[in-house]
mmCIF file of C-alpha atoms in Angstrom:
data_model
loop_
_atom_site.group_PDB
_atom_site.id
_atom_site.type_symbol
_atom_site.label_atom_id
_atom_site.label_comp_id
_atom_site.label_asym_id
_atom_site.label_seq_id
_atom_site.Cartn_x
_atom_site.Cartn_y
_atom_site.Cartn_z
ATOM 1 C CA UNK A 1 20.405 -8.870 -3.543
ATOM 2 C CA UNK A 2 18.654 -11.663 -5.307
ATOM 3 C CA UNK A 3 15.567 -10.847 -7.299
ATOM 4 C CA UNK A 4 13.421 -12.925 -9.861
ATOM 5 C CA UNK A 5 9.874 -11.470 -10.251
ATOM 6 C CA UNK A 6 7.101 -11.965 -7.702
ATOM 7 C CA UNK A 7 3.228 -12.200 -7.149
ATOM 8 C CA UNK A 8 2.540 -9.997 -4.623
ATOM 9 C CA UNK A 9 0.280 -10.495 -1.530
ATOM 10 C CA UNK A 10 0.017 -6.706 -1.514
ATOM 11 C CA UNK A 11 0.583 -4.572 -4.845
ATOM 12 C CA UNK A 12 1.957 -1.790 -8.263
ATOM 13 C CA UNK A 13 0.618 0.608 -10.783
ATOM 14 C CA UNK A 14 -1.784 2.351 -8.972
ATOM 15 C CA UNK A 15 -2.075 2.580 -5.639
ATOM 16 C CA UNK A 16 -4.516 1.003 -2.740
ATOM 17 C CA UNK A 17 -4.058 -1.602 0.780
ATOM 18 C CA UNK A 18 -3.911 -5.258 3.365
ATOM 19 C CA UNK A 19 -3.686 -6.417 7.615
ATOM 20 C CA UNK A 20 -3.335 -6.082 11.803
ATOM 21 C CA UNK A 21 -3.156 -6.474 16.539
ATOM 22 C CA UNK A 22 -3.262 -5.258 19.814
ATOM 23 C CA UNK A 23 -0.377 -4.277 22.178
ATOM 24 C CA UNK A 24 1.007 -1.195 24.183
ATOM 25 C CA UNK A 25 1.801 0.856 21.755
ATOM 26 C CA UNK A 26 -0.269 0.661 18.644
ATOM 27 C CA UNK A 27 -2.262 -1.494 16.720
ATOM 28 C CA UNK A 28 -5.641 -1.899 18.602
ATOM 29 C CA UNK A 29 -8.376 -2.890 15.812
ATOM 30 C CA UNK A 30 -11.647 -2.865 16.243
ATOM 31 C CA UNK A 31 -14.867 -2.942 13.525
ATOM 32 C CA UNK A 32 -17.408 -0.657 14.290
ATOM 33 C CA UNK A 33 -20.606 -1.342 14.289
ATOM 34 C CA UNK A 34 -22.105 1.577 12.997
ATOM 35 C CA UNK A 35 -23.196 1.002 9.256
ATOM 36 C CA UNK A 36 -21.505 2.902 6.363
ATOM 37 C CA UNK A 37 -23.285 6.187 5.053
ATOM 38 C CA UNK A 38 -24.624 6.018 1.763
ATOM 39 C CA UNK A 39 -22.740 9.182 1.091
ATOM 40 C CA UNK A 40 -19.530 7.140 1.377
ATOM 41 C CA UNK A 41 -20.343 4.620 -0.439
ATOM 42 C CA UNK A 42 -21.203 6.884 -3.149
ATOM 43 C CA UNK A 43 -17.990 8.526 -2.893
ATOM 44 C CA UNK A 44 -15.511 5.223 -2.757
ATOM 45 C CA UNK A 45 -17.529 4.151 -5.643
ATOM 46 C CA UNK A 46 -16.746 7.273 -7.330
ATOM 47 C CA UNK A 47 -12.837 6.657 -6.260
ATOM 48 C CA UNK A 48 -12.766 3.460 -8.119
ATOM 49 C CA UNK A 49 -12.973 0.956 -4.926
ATOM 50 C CA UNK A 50 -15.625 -2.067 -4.871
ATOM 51 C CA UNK A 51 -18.386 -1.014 -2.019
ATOM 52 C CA UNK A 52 -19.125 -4.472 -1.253
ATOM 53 C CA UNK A 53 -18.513 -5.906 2.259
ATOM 54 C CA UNK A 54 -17.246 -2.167 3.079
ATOM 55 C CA UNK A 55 -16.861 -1.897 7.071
ATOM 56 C CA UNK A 56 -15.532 1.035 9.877
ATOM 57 C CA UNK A 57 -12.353 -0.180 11.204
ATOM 58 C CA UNK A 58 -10.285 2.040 14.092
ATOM 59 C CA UNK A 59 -7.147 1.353 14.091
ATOM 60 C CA UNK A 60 -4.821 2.948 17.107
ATOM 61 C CA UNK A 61 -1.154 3.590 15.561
ATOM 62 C CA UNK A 62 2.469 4.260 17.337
ATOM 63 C CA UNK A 63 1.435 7.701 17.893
ATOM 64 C CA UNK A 64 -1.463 6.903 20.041
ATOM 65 C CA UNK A 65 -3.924 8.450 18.097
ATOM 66 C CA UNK A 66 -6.858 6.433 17.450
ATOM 67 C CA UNK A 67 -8.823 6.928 13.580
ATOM 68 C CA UNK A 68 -11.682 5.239 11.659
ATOM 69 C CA UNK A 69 -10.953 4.138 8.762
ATOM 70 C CA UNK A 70 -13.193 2.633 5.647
ATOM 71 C CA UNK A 71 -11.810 -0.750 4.422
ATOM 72 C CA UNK A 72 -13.339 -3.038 2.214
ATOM 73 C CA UNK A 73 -11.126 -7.123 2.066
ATOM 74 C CA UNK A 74 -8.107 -5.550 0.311
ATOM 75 C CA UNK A 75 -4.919 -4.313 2.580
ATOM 76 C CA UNK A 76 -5.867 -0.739 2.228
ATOM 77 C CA UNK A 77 -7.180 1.699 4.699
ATOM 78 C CA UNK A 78 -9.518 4.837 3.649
ATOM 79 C CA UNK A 79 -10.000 7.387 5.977
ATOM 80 C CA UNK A 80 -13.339 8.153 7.410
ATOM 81 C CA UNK A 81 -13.708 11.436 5.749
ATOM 82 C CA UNK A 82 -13.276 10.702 2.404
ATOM 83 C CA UNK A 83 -13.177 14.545 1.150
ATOM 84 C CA UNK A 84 -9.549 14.879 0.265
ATOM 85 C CA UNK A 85 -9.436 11.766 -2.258
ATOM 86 C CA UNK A 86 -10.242 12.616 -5.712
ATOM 87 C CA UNK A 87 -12.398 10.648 -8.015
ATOM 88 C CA UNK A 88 -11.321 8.562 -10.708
ATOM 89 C CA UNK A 89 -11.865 10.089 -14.311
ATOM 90 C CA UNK A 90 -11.043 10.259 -17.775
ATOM 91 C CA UNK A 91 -8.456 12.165 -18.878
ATOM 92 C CA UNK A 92 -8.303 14.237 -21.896
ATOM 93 C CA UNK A 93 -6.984 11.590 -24.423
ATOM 94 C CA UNK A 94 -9.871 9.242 -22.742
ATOM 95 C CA UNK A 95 -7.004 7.009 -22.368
ATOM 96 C CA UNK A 96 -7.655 4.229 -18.883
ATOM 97 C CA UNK A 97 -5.272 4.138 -15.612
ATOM 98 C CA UNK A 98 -4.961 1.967 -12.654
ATOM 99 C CA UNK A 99 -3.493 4.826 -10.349
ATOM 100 C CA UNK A 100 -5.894 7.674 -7.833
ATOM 101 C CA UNK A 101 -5.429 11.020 -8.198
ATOM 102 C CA UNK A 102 -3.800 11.211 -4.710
ATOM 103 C CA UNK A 103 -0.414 11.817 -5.217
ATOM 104 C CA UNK A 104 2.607 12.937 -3.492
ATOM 105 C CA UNK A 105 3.374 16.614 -3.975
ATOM 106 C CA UNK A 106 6.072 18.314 -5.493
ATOM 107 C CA UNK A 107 7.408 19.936 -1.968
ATOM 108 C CA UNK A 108 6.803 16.367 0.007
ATOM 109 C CA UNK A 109 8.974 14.155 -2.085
ATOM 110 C CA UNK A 110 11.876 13.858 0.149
ATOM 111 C CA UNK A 111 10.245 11.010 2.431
ATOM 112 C CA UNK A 112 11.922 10.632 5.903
ATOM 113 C CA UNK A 113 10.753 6.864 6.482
ATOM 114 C CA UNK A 114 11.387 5.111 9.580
ATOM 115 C CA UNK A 115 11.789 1.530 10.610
ATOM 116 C CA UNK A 116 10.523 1.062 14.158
ATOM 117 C CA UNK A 117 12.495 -0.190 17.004
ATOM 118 C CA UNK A 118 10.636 0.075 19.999
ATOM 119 C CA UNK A 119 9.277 -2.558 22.596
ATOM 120 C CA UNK A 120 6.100 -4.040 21.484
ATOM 121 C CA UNK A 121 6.110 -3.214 17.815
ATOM 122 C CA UNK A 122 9.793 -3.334 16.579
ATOM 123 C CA UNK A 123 10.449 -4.465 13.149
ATOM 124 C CA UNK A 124 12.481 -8.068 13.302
ATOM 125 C CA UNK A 125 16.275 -8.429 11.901
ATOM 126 C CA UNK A 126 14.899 -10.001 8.907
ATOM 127 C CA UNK A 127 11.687 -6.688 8.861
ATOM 128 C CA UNK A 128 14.573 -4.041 9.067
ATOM 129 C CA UNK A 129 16.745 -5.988 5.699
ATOM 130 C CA UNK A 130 14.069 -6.549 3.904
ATOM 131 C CA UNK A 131 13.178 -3.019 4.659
ATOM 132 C CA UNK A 132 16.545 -1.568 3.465
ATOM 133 C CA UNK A 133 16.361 -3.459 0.376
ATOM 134 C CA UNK A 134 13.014 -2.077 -0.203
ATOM 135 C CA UNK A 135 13.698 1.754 0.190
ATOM 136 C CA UNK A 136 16.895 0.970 -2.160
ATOM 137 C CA UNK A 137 14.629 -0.307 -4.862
ATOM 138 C CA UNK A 138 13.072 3.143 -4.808
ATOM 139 C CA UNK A 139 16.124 5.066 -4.584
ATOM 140 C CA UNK A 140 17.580 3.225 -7.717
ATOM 141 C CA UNK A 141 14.824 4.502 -9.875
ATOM 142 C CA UNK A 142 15.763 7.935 -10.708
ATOM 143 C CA UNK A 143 12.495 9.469 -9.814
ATOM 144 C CA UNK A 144 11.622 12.717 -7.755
ATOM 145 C CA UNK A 145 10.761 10.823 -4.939
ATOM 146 C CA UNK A 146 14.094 10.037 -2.599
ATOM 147 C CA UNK A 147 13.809 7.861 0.745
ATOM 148 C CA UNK A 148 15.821 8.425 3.898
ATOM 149 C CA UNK A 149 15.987 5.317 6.406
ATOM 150 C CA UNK A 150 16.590 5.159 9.917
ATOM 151 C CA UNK A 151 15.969 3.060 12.387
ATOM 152 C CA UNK A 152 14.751 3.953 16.051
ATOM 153 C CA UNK A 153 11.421 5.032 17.404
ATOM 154 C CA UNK A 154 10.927 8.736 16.543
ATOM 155 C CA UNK A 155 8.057 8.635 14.599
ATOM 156 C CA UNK A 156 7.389 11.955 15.419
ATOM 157 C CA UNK A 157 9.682 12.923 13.033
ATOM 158 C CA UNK A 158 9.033 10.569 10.384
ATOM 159 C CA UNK A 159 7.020 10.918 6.807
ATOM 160 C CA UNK A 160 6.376 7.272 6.940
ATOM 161 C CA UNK A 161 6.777 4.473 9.527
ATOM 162 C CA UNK A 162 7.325 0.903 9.360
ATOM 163 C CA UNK A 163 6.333 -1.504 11.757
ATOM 164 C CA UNK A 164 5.302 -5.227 13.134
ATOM 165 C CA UNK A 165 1.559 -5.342 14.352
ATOM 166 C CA UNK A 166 2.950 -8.800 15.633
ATOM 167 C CA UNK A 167 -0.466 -10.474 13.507
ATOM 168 C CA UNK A 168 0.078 -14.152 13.026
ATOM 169 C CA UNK A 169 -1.085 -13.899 8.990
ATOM 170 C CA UNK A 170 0.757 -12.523 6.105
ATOM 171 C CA UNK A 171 1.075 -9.141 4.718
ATOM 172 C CA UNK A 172 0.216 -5.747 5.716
ATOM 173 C CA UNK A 173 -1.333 -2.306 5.407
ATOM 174 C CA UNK A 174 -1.573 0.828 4.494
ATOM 175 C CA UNK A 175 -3.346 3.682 2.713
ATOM 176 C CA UNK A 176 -3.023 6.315 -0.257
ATOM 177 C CA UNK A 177 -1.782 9.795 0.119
ATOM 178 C CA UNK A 178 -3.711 12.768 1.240
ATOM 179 C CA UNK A 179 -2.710 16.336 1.025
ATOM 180 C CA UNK A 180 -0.145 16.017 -0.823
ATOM 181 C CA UNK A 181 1.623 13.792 1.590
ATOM 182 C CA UNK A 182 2.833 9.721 1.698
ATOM 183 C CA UNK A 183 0.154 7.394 3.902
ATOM 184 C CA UNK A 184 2.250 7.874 7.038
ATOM 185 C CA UNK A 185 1.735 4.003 8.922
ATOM 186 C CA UNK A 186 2.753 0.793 7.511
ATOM 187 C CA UNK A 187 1.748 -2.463 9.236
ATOM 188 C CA UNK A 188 3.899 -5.210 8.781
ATOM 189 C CA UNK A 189 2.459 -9.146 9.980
ATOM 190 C CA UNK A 190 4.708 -11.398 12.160
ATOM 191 C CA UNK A 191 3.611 -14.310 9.951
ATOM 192 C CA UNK A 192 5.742 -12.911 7.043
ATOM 193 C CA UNK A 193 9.059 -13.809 9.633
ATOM 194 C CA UNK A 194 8.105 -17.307 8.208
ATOM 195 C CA UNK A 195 9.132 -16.661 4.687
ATOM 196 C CA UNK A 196 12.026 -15.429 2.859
ATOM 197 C CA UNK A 197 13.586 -12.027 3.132
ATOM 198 C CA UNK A 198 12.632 -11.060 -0.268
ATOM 199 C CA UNK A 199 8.948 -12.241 0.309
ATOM 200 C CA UNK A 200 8.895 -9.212 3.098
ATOM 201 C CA UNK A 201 10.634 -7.159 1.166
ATOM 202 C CA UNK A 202 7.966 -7.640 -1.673
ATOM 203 C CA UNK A 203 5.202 -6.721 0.957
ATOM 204 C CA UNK A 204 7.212 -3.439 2.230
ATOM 205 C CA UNK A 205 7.225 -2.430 -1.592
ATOM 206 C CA UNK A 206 4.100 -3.468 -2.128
ATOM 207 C CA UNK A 207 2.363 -1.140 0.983
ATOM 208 C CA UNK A 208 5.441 1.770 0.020
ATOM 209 C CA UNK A 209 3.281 1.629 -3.427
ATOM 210 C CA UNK A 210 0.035 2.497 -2.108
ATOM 211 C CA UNK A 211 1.495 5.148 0.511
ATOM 212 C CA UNK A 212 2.771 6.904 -2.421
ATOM 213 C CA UNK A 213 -0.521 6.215 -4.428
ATOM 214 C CA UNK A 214 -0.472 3.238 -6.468
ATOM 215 C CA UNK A 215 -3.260 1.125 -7.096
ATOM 216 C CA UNK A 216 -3.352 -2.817 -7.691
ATOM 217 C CA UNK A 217 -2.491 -3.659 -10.943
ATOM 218 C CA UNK A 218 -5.205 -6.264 -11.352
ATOM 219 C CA UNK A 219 -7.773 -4.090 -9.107
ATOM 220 C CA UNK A 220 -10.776 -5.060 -11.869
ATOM 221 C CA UNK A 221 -9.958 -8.583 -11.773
ATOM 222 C CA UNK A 222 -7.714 -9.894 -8.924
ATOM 223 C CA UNK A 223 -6.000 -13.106 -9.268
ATOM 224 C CA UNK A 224 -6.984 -14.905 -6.156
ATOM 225 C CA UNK A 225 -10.524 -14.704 -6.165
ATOM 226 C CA UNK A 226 -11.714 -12.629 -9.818
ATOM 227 C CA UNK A 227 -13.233 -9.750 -7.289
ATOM 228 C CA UNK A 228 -13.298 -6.691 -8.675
ATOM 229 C CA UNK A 229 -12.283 -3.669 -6.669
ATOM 230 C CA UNK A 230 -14.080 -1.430 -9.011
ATOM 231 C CA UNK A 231 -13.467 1.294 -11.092
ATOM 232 C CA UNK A 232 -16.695 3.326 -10.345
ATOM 233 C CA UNK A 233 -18.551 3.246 -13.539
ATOM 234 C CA UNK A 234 -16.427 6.461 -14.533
ATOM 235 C CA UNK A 235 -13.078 4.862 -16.179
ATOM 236 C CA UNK A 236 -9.817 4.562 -14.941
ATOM 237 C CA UNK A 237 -6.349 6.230 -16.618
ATOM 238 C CA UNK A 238 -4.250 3.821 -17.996
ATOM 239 C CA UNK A 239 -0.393 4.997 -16.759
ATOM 240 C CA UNK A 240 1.488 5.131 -20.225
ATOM 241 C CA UNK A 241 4.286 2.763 -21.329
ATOM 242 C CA UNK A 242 2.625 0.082 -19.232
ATOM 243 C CA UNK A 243 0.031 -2.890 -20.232
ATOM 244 C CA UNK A 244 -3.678 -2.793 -19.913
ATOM 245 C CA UNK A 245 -3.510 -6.638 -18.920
ATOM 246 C CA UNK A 246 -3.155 -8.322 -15.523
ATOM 247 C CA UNK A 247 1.125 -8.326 -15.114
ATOM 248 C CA UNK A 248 1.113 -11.102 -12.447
ATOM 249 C CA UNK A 249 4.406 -10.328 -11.833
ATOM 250 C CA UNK A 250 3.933 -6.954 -11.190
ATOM 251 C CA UNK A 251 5.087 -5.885 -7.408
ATOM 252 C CA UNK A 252 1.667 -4.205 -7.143
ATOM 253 C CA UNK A 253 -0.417 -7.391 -7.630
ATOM 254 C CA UNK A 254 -3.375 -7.245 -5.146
ATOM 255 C CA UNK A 255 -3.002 -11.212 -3.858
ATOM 256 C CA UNK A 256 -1.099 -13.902 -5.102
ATOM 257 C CA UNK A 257 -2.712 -16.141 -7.569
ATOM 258 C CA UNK A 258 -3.397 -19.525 -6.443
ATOM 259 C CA UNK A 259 -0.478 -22.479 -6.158
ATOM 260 C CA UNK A 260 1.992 -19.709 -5.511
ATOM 261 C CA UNK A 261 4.447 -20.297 -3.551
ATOM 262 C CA UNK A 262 5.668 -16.995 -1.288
ATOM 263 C CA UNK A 263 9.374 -18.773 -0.827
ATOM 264 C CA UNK A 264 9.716 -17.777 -4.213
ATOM 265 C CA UNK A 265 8.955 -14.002 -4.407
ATOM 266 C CA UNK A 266 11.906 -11.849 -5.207
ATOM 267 C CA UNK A 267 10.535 -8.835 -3.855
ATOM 268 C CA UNK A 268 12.063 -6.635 -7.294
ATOM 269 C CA UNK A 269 10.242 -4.016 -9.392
ATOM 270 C CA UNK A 270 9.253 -5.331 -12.995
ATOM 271 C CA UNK A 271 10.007 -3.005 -15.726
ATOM 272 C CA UNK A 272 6.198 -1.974 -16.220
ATOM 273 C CA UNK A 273 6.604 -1.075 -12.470
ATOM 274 C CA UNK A 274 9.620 0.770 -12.861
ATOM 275 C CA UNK A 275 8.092 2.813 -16.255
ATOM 276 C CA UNK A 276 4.901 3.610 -13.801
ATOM 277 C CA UNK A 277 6.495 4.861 -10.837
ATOM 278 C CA UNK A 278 8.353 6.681 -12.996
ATOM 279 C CA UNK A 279 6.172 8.635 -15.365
ATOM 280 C CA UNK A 280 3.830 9.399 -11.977
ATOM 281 C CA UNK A 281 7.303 10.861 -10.369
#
């Protein structure tokens, strides 16, 4: 497997989001019209995301089962009810992070993930590699965390699924944990099938990284447009062992920074992203 060091469409160090379509079995998006509450607002704020251009999304996954979701112009999804995420704070040593609070628990570490098969929403040849080589970069890290891949279309059964909202742009989606538990549904585009295997394999990495509840690494100042998602006014906890700069090659990078060519992405962990994942698991 190839690797050189990438600038991710998606992102590393602490955890948050990206993209999605229509079709039989998931993926029907629609933005609500209904306003956010103030409440919420409040509350994301609080959670370290930027409230502006905040809207209700639904999005309908494999499953069926149709949920609002809070999403502000990043790739990831909030849920409606925002009462199981924690707020950002300071920690004792007053010491800054990038990560949330939401976190995979000790019993939910063994992560069944699935790579989707079935008619409509099936991950392509190149989806399921780059999808392999993704769940092997977080096996190889000697962490608590351990994936099992399979292929098929029992999502039922799954801790995590993987799958093409057949979208025409690049990218994907997905959310932090709650309860304990990995962000279950990860949206893949069909415009990535234009690029490299290692340029999907950067985005599956990139979405696996919020799921298990990373945030961007340049969330206060991204590199494609110098938005910041926000911090909340309260701090953020830096993860130890890693910088307090923008890495641009970090895997977690919110959006690549501009002239950046995707063909070139290796889709590999840098060692800050390896020393994060690690002291969170």
């Amino acid at each position: 497997m190839k690797r050189i060091k990438y600038l991710a469409i998606c992102t590393l160090l602490v955890g948050s989001v990206i993209s999605c379509q229509k079709n039989d079995v998931a993926e029907e998006i629609q933005d609500e019209k209904e306003e956010v509450s103030k409440e919420q607002l409040l509350k994301l704020a609080a959670m370290g995301v930027n409230t502006d251009d905040v809207t209700v999304v639904k999005r309908t996954f494999l499953d069926g089962v149709t949920q609002s979701f809070l999403k502000n112009d990043t790739d990831l999804l909030f849920s409606y009810d925002l009462s199981s995420y924690d707020d950002l704070g300071q920690n004792k040593q007053g010491n800054k992070h990038y990560r949330t609070r939401n976190l995979i628990s000790n019993f939910n570490r063994t992560i069944d993930i699935l790579g989707y098969t079935g008619n409509g929403n099936a991950l392509t040849g190149k989806m399921r590699t780059a999808l392999q080589w993704a769940v092997n970069n977080y096996n190889s890290l000697n962490t608590s965390l351990h994936f099992r891949l399979t292929f098929g279309t029992n999502y039922q059964a799954a801790d995590m699924v993987v799958y093409n909202n057949n979208l025409p742009n690049l990218g994907g989606e997905a959310g932090f944990p709650e309860g304990g538990r990995a962000f279950k549904w990860i949206q893949l585009n069909q415009g990535n099938e234009s690029y490299p295997t290692n340029f999907i394999e950067h985005v599956i990495t990139h979405e696996i990284g919020h799921c298990i509840g990373l945030r961007h690494t340049d969330y206060f100042n991204r590199v494609c447009n110098g938005v910041n998602e926000g911090d909340g006014g309260i701090g953020a906890i830096h993860i130890p062992g890693t910088p307090n700069y923008i890495d641009i090659t970090s895997i977690m990078i919110s959006c690549p920074p501009p002239g950046t060519d995707p063909n070139t992405y290796s889709g590999e962990f840098t060692a800050n992203d390896v020393r994060a994942i690690q002291y969170l698991y």
